[in-house]
Amino acid sequence: MALVARRELRTRLRTRSFVISTAVSLIVLAGFVLAQSTVFDGDRITTVGLNGQANAIADAVTDAAGLDYQVRTVEVTDLTQARDQVADGSLDVLVSGAPAELTVLTRGDLDPDLHNVLNGIVQRQVLAGLLASVEDLDANAVLGTVSGSHVRVSTLDTDDPNHDQRLALALVMVALLYVSLLLHGSMVAQGVVEEKSSRVVELLLATVRPWHLLSGKVVGLGLVGLIQLATVGLVGLALALLTGVLTIPGAAAGTLAWGVLWYLLGYLLYATVFATAGSLVSRQEDVQAVLMPVTAVLVAAFVLGFAVLSGNPAGPTATVLSLLPPLSPILMPGRIALAAVPLWQVGLAVLFTVVAVVALARLGGVVYRNAVLHTGPRLRLRDTLR
């Protein structure tokens, strides 16, 4: 088995198709990340509403250094209406109160740079007040008072402020897993048919058992897919973090790690089925027809993944679907990326998938052994099990 796996690994890594597909994947992913970075770093304008005495800081906010976006200030008189504007996105930030005691309201997390600017304004106002009111200053007391002065921040949303980034991670991982499983699973089936049609399999079976030949082919092509997925994932992750498109490195690295695990489980599941299906035919013209049912399941998992993750990834529908072995390799890593799944569900999904892999491997071994030397018309599955 190891000999066959090494042969498949060396052969596939040197093929032009592997190099081209990897390069295209990297270019597409890099283009997507850079496009997102351009959008985020473009002419971004943050609208800050100032109420009452807070209008005195308008110039200090708009002229602040260290912000990589424009700030536009507007005067608001009705706090209730202003809160509604924050809720619907018309205002990004609402600032009220005296300059030395500013209160900030946002819908989500306050931008760290703007937070620092507002803290600096508060501290300068506190310092100015102390200098104006006291002649004999205690330097330590002044420093303590100033450094302890901060803007008070409250948010309207109680949801995860990083939800959008997590959703993007989940959807990208679902897409990568779908493409990898479909591509390398199909390669297993095509490899089986190529060996049958060229009679190479007869020579191989003279020295290798059918089960070892099948296992070696699955493992070898699986390693090719793993190398490609890891390469694309690591490059994409590095670009996203360097350009600031992603600001949650821990969650991003965890998503990639879980993606690799579920790729391995999903590949073993689907590659076994693809190889079994491929052994039923002897001509390349018949491959697509025999693979159609398996491909349809993968497509369904991909479509359901986008629908479920964009909707309610923690709901009962998502929970049930992600526990089904044919769907788990696509849905479960997406739910994990969104932090919408308890650990026991992950463990249960892994267990179910492993059991399914073992059962399908046993079935596939029987079918492959009985069908791999068959030439001519397409075999029916039940005929290979007799």
Coordinates of C-alpha atoms in Angstrom, one line a residue:
M1 CA 0.0 0.0 0.0
A2 CA 2.8 2.4 0.9
L3 CA 4.5 1.8 -2.4
V4 CA 1.3 2.5 -4.4
A5 CA 0.7 5.7 -2.3
R6 CA 4.2 7.0 -2.9
R7 CA 3.8 6.3 -6.6
E8 CA 0.6 8.2 -6.8
L9 CA 2.0 11.1 -4.7
R10 CA 5.1 11.5 -6.8
T11 CA 3.2 11.2 -10.1
R12 CA 0.4 13.6 -9.3
L13 CA 2.7 16.3 -7.7
R14 CA 4.7 16.5 -10.9
T15 CA 1.7 16.8 -13.2
R16 CA 0.9 20.0 -15.0
S17 CA -2.7 19.9 -13.8
F18 CA -1.7 19.9 -10.2
V19 CA 0.7 22.9 -10.6
I20 CA -1.9 24.8 -12.7
S21 CA -4.8 24.1 -10.4
T22 CA -2.8 25.1 -7.3
A23 CA -1.5 28.3 -9.0
V24 CA -5.0 29.3 -10.2
S25 CA -6.4 28.7 -6.7
L26 CA -3.7 30.8 -5.1
I27 CA -4.3 33.6 -7.7
V28 CA -8.0 33.6 -7.2
L29 CA -7.7 33.6 -3.4
A30 CA -5.1 36.3 -3.4
G31 CA -7.2 38.4 -5.8
F32 CA -10.2 38.0 -3.5
V33 CA -8.2 39.0 -0.4
L34 CA -6.6 42.0 -2.1
A35 CA -10.0 43.1 -3.5
Q36 CA -11.5 43.0 0.0
S37 CA -8.5 44.9 1.4
T38 CA -8.9 47.6 -1.3
V39 CA -12.6 47.9 -0.4
F40 CA -11.8 48.2 3.3
D41 CA -9.0 50.6 2.8
G42 CA -10.7 52.8 0.2
D43 CA -12.5 56.1 0.9
R44 CA -14.0 54.9 4.1
I45 CA -15.9 57.5 6.0
T46 CA -17.0 57.1 9.6
T47 CA -19.9 59.3 10.7
V48 CA -19.7 60.5 14.3
G49 CA -22.8 62.2 15.8
L50 CA -22.0 64.8 18.5
N51 CA -24.6 65.8 21.1
G52 CA -24.6 68.8 23.4
Q53 CA -21.3 69.7 24.9
A54 CA -19.6 67.0 22.8
N55 CA -19.8 69.3 19.8
A56 CA -16.7 71.1 21.2
I57 CA -14.5 68.1 20.2
A58 CA -15.6 68.2 16.5
D59 CA -12.3 69.7 15.2
A60 CA -10.2 67.4 17.4
V61 CA -11.9 64.3 16.1
T62 CA -11.8 65.3 12.4
D63 CA -8.2 66.4 12.6
A64 CA -6.9 63.5 14.6
A65 CA -3.8 61.7 13.4
G66 CA -3.5 57.9 13.3
L67 CA -6.8 57.2 11.6
D68 CA -6.6 55.5 8.2
Y69 CA -10.1 56.7 7.3
Q70 CA -12.1 59.9 7.1
V71 CA -14.2 61.1 10.0
R72 CA -17.3 63.2 9.4
T73 CA -19.0 64.8 12.4
V74 CA -22.6 65.9 12.5
E75 CA -24.5 67.7 15.3
V76 CA -27.5 65.8 16.8
T77 CA -30.0 67.3 19.2
D78 CA -32.4 64.4 19.8
L79 CA -30.6 61.5 21.6
T80 CA -33.5 59.1 21.1
Q81 CA -33.4 59.7 17.4
A82 CA -29.7 59.5 17.3
R83 CA -29.8 56.1 19.0
D84 CA -32.1 54.9 16.3
Q85 CA -29.7 56.2 13.7
V86 CA -26.9 54.2 15.3
A87 CA -29.1 51.1 15.2
D88 CA -29.9 51.5 11.5
G89 CA -26.3 52.4 10.5
S90 CA -26.9 56.1 9.6
L91 CA -24.5 57.0 12.4
D92 CA -21.4 54.9 13.1
V93 CA -20.8 56.5 16.5
L94 CA -22.8 58.7 18.9
V95 CA -20.8 60.9 21.3
S96 CA -22.4 62.8 24.2
G97 CA -21.5 64.4 27.5
A98 CA -18.9 67.0 28.5
P99 CA -15.5 66.7 26.8
A100 CA -13.9 65.5 30.0
E101 CA -16.6 62.8 30.5
L102 CA -17.5 61.6 27.1
T103 CA -20.0 58.7 26.5
V104 CA -19.9 56.8 23.3
L105 CA -22.6 54.6 21.8
T106 CA -21.9 52.2 18.8
R107 CA -23.8 49.4 17.2
G108 CA -20.8 47.0 17.5
D109 CA -17.2 47.3 18.7
L110 CA -15.7 50.8 18.7
D111 CA -12.8 51.1 16.3
P112 CA -9.6 50.9 18.4
D113 CA -8.0 53.9 16.7
L114 CA -11.0 56.1 17.2
H115 CA -11.3 54.8 20.8
N116 CA -7.7 56.0 21.4
V117 CA -8.4 59.4 19.9
L118 CA -11.5 59.9 22.1
N119 CA -9.5 58.7 25.2
G120 CA -6.8 61.2 24.3
I121 CA -9.4 64.0 24.1
V122 CA -10.8 63.1 27.5
Q123 CA -7.4 62.9 29.1
R124 CA -6.4 66.3 27.7
Q125 CA -9.6 67.9 29.0
V126 CA -9.1 66.4 32.4
L127 CA -5.5 67.6 32.5
A128 CA -6.5 71.1 31.4
G129 CA -9.1 71.2 34.2
L130 CA -6.6 70.2 36.8
L131 CA -4.1 72.8 35.6
A132 CA -6.7 75.5 35.7
S133 CA -8.1 74.7 39.2
V134 CA -5.0 73.9 41.2
E135 CA -1.9 76.0 41.8
D136 CA 0.2 73.6 43.8
L137 CA 0.1 70.4 41.8
D138 CA 1.0 66.9 43.0
A139 CA 2.6 65.4 39.8
N140 CA 1.7 61.8 40.8
A141 CA -1.9 62.6 41.6
V142 CA -2.2 64.4 38.3
L143 CA -0.8 61.6 36.3
G144 CA -3.0 59.1 38.1
T145 CA -6.1 61.1 37.5
V146 CA -5.3 61.7 33.8
S147 CA -4.3 58.1 33.0
G148 CA -7.5 56.8 34.7
S149 CA -9.8 59.0 32.6
H150 CA -11.4 57.1 29.7
V151 CA -14.3 57.5 27.4
R152 CA -17.3 55.3 28.4
V153 CA -18.4 53.0 25.6
S154 CA -21.6 51.1 25.2
T155 CA -22.9 49.0 22.3
L156 CA -26.4 48.2 21.0
D157 CA -25.5 44.8 19.7
T158 CA -24.8 41.9 22.0
D159 CA -23.9 39.6 19.1
D160 CA -20.4 38.5 18.3
P161 CA -18.7 41.6 16.8
N162 CA -16.5 39.3 14.7
H163 CA -19.5 37.4 13.2
D164 CA -18.9 38.8 9.7
Q165 CA -15.3 37.7 9.6
R166 CA -16.3 34.3 11.0
L167 CA -19.0 33.9 8.4
A168 CA -16.5 34.7 5.6
L169 CA -14.0 32.1 7.1
A170 CA -16.8 29.5 7.2
L171 CA -18.0 30.1 3.6
V172 CA -14.4 30.1 2.2
M173 CA -13.7 26.9 4.0
V174 CA -16.9 25.3 2.8
A175 CA -16.0 26.3 -0.8
L176 CA -12.4 25.0 -0.5
L177 CA -13.5 21.6 1.0
Y178 CA -16.2 21.2 -1.7
V179 CA -13.7 21.8 -4.5
S180 CA -11.0 19.6 -2.9
L181 CA -13.3 16.7 -2.2
L182 CA -14.9 16.8 -5.6
L183 CA -11.6 17.3 -7.5
H184 CA -9.5 14.6 -5.8
G185 CA -12.4 12.2 -5.4
S186 CA -13.0 12.3 -9.1
M187 CA -9.3 11.8 -9.7
V188 CA -9.5 8.6 -7.7
A189 CA -12.3 7.3 -9.9
Q190 CA -10.6 8.4 -13.1
G191 CA -7.4 6.7 -12.0
V192 CA -9.2 3.4 -11.4
V193 CA -10.9 3.6 -14.8
E194 CA -7.6 4.5 -16.6
E195 CA -5.9 1.5 -15.1
K196 CA -8.8 -0.8 -16.1
S197 CA -9.0 0.5 -19.6
S198 CA -5.2 0.2 -20.2
R199 CA -5.0 -3.2 -18.5
V200 CA -2.3 -1.8 -16.2
V201 CA -4.3 -3.0 -13.2
E202 CA -3.8 -6.6 -14.3
L203 CA 0.0 -6.2 -14.0
L204 CA -0.3 -4.4 -10.7
L205 CA -2.6 -7.1 -9.2
A206 CA 0.1 -9.7 -10.0
T207 CA 2.2 -8.2 -7.2
V208 CA -0.3 -6.2 -5.1
R209 CA -3.5 -7.3 -3.5
P210 CA -6.7 -5.4 -4.7
W211 CA -7.3 -3.9 -1.2
H212 CA -3.7 -2.6 -1.0
L213 CA -4.0 -1.2 -4.5
L214 CA -7.2 0.6 -3.7
S215 CA -5.9 1.9 -0.3
G216 CA -2.6 3.1 -1.8
K217 CA -4.4 5.0 -4.5
V218 CA -6.8 6.7 -2.1
V219 CA -4.0 7.6 0.4
G220 CA -1.7 8.9 -2.3
L221 CA -4.2 11.1 -3.9
G222 CA -5.5 12.2 -0.5
L223 CA -2.0 13.5 0.4
V224 CA -1.9 15.4 -2.9
G225 CA -5.2 17.1 -2.0
L226 CA -4.0 17.7 1.6
I227 CA -0.8 19.5 0.3
Q228 CA -2.8 21.6 -2.1
L229 CA -5.5 22.5 0.5
A230 CA -2.9 23.4 3.2
T231 CA -0.8 25.5 0.7
V232 CA -3.8 27.5 -0.5
G233 CA -5.2 27.8 3.1
L234 CA -1.9 29.0 4.6
V235 CA -1.2 31.5 1.8
G236 CA -4.7 32.8 2.0
L237 CA -4.6 33.1 5.8
A238 CA -1.3 34.9 5.7
L239 CA -2.5 37.4 3.1
A240 CA -5.8 38.1 4.9
L241 CA -4.0 38.8 8.2
L242 CA -1.3 40.9 6.6
T243 CA -3.8 43.1 4.7
G244 CA -6.1 43.5 7.7
V245 CA -9.0 41.7 6.1
L246 CA -9.0 39.3 9.0
T247 CA -8.3 40.5 12.5
I248 CA -9.0 37.2 14.3
P249 CA -5.8 35.1 13.8
G250 CA -6.7 32.6 16.5
A251 CA -10.2 31.8 15.0
A252 CA -8.7 31.8 11.5
A253 CA -5.9 29.3 12.4
G254 CA -8.5 27.1 14.2
T255 CA -10.8 27.1 11.2
L256 CA -7.9 26.0 8.9
A257 CA -6.9 23.3 11.4
W258 CA -10.5 21.9 11.6
G259 CA -10.7 22.2 7.8
V260 CA -7.7 20.0 7.4
L261 CA -9.2 17.4 9.8
W262 CA -12.5 17.4 8.0
Y263 CA -10.9 17.2 4.6
L264 CA -9.1 14.0 5.7
L265 CA -12.4 12.5 7.0
G266 CA -14.4 13.7 4.1
Y267 CA -11.8 12.6 1.6
L268 CA -11.6 9.0 3.0
L269 CA -15.4 8.9 2.9
Y270 CA -15.9 10.2 -0.6
A271 CA -12.8 8.8 -2.2
T272 CA -13.8 5.3 -1.2
V273 CA -17.2 5.8 -2.8
F274 CA -15.7 7.4 -5.9
A275 CA -13.2 4.5 -6.3
T276 CA -15.9 2.0 -5.8
A277 CA -18.1 3.7 -8.4
G278 CA -15.2 4.0 -10.8
S279 CA -14.5 0.3 -10.6
L280 CA -17.9 -0.5 -12.1
V281 CA -17.1 0.9 -15.5
S282 CA -14.2 0.3 -18.0
R283 CA -14.5 3.4 -20.2
Q284 CA -13.8 7.1 -19.5
E285 CA -17.0 7.9 -21.3
D286 CA -19.0 6.2 -18.6
V287 CA -17.3 7.8 -15.6
Q288 CA -19.5 10.9 -15.3
A289 CA -22.7 8.9 -15.4
V290 CA -21.6 6.5 -12.6
L291 CA -20.3 9.3 -10.5
M292 CA -23.4 11.5 -10.8
P293 CA -25.1 10.3 -7.6
V294 CA -22.0 10.8 -5.5
T295 CA -21.4 14.2 -7.1
A296 CA -25.0 15.2 -6.4
V297 CA -24.6 14.5 -2.7
L298 CA -21.5 16.7 -2.6
V299 CA -23.3 19.5 -4.5
A300 CA -26.2 19.2 -2.1
A301 CA -23.8 19.5 0.9
F302 CA -22.2 22.6 -0.6
V303 CA -25.6 24.3 -1.3
L304 CA -26.9 23.4 2.1
G305 CA -23.7 24.6 3.7
F306 CA -24.1 28.1 2.3
A307 CA -27.8 28.2 3.2
V308 CA -27.4 26.9 6.7
L309 CA -24.4 29.0 7.6
S310 CA -25.9 32.2 6.3
G311 CA -29.1 31.5 8.2
N312 CA -29.2 29.8 11.6
P313 CA -26.0 27.7 12.0
A314 CA -26.9 26.8 15.6
G315 CA -30.5 25.8 14.8
P316 CA -31.9 22.2 14.9
T317 CA -31.8 21.9 11.1
A318 CA -28.1 22.8 11.0
T319 CA -27.4 20.5 13.9
V320 CA -29.1 17.4 12.3
L321 CA -27.7 18.0 8.8
S322 CA -24.1 18.5 10.1
L323 CA -24.2 15.1 12.0
L324 CA -25.0 13.2 8.8
P325 CA -21.7 11.6 7.5
P326 CA -22.2 12.7 3.8
L327 CA -22.8 16.3 4.9
S328 CA -20.5 16.6 8.0
P329 CA -17.3 17.2 6.1
I330 CA -18.8 20.3 4.5
L331 CA -21.2 21.6 7.2
M332 CA -19.4 20.9 10.4
P333 CA -16.2 22.9 9.8
G334 CA -18.3 25.9 8.7
R335 CA -20.4 25.7 12.0
I336 CA -17.1 25.4 14.0
A337 CA -15.8 28.6 12.3
L338 CA -18.9 30.4 13.4
A339 CA -18.5 29.1 17.0
A340 CA -22.1 27.7 16.6
V341 CA -21.5 24.1 17.7
P342 CA -20.8 22.5 21.1
L343 CA -17.9 20.1 21.4
W344 CA -20.1 17.0 21.9
Q345 CA -21.7 17.6 18.5
V346 CA -18.2 17.8 16.9
G347 CA -17.2 14.5 18.6
L348 CA -20.5 12.8 17.5
A349 CA -20.0 13.9 13.9
V350 CA -16.5 12.7 13.9
L351 CA -17.6 9.3 15.3
F352 CA -20.4 8.9 12.8
T353 CA -18.1 9.8 9.9
V354 CA -15.4 7.4 11.0
V355 CA -18.0 4.6 11.3
A356 CA -19.3 5.4 7.9
V357 CA -15.7 5.4 6.4
V358 CA -15.0 1.9 7.9
A359 CA -18.3 0.6 6.6
L360 CA -17.9 2.0 3.2
A361 CA -14.3 0.8 3.0
R362 CA -15.4 -2.7 3.7
L363 CA -18.1 -2.5 1.1
G364 CA -15.8 -0.8 -1.4
G365 CA -13.1 -3.4 -0.9
V366 CA -15.5 -6.1 -1.9
V367 CA -16.9 -4.3 -4.9
Y368 CA -13.4 -3.2 -6.1
R369 CA -12.0 -6.7 -5.8
N370 CA -14.9 -8.2 -7.8
A371 CA -15.1 -5.4 -10.4
V372 CA -11.6 -4.2 -11.0
L373 CA -10.7 -6.9 -13.6
H374 CA -14.0 -6.6 -15.4
T375 CA -14.1 -5.1 -18.8
G376 CA -17.0 -4.4 -21.1
P377 CA -20.4 -2.9 -20.1
R378 CA -21.0 -1.2 -16.8
L379 CA -21.5 -3.5 -13.9
R380 CA -24.4 -3.2 -11.5
L381 CA -23.5 -2.8 -7.8
R382 CA -25.6 -5.8 -6.7
D383 CA -23.8 -8.0 -9.2
T384 CA -20.4 -7.3 -7.6
L385 CA -21.7 -8.2 -4.1
R386 CA -22.7 -11.7 -5.0

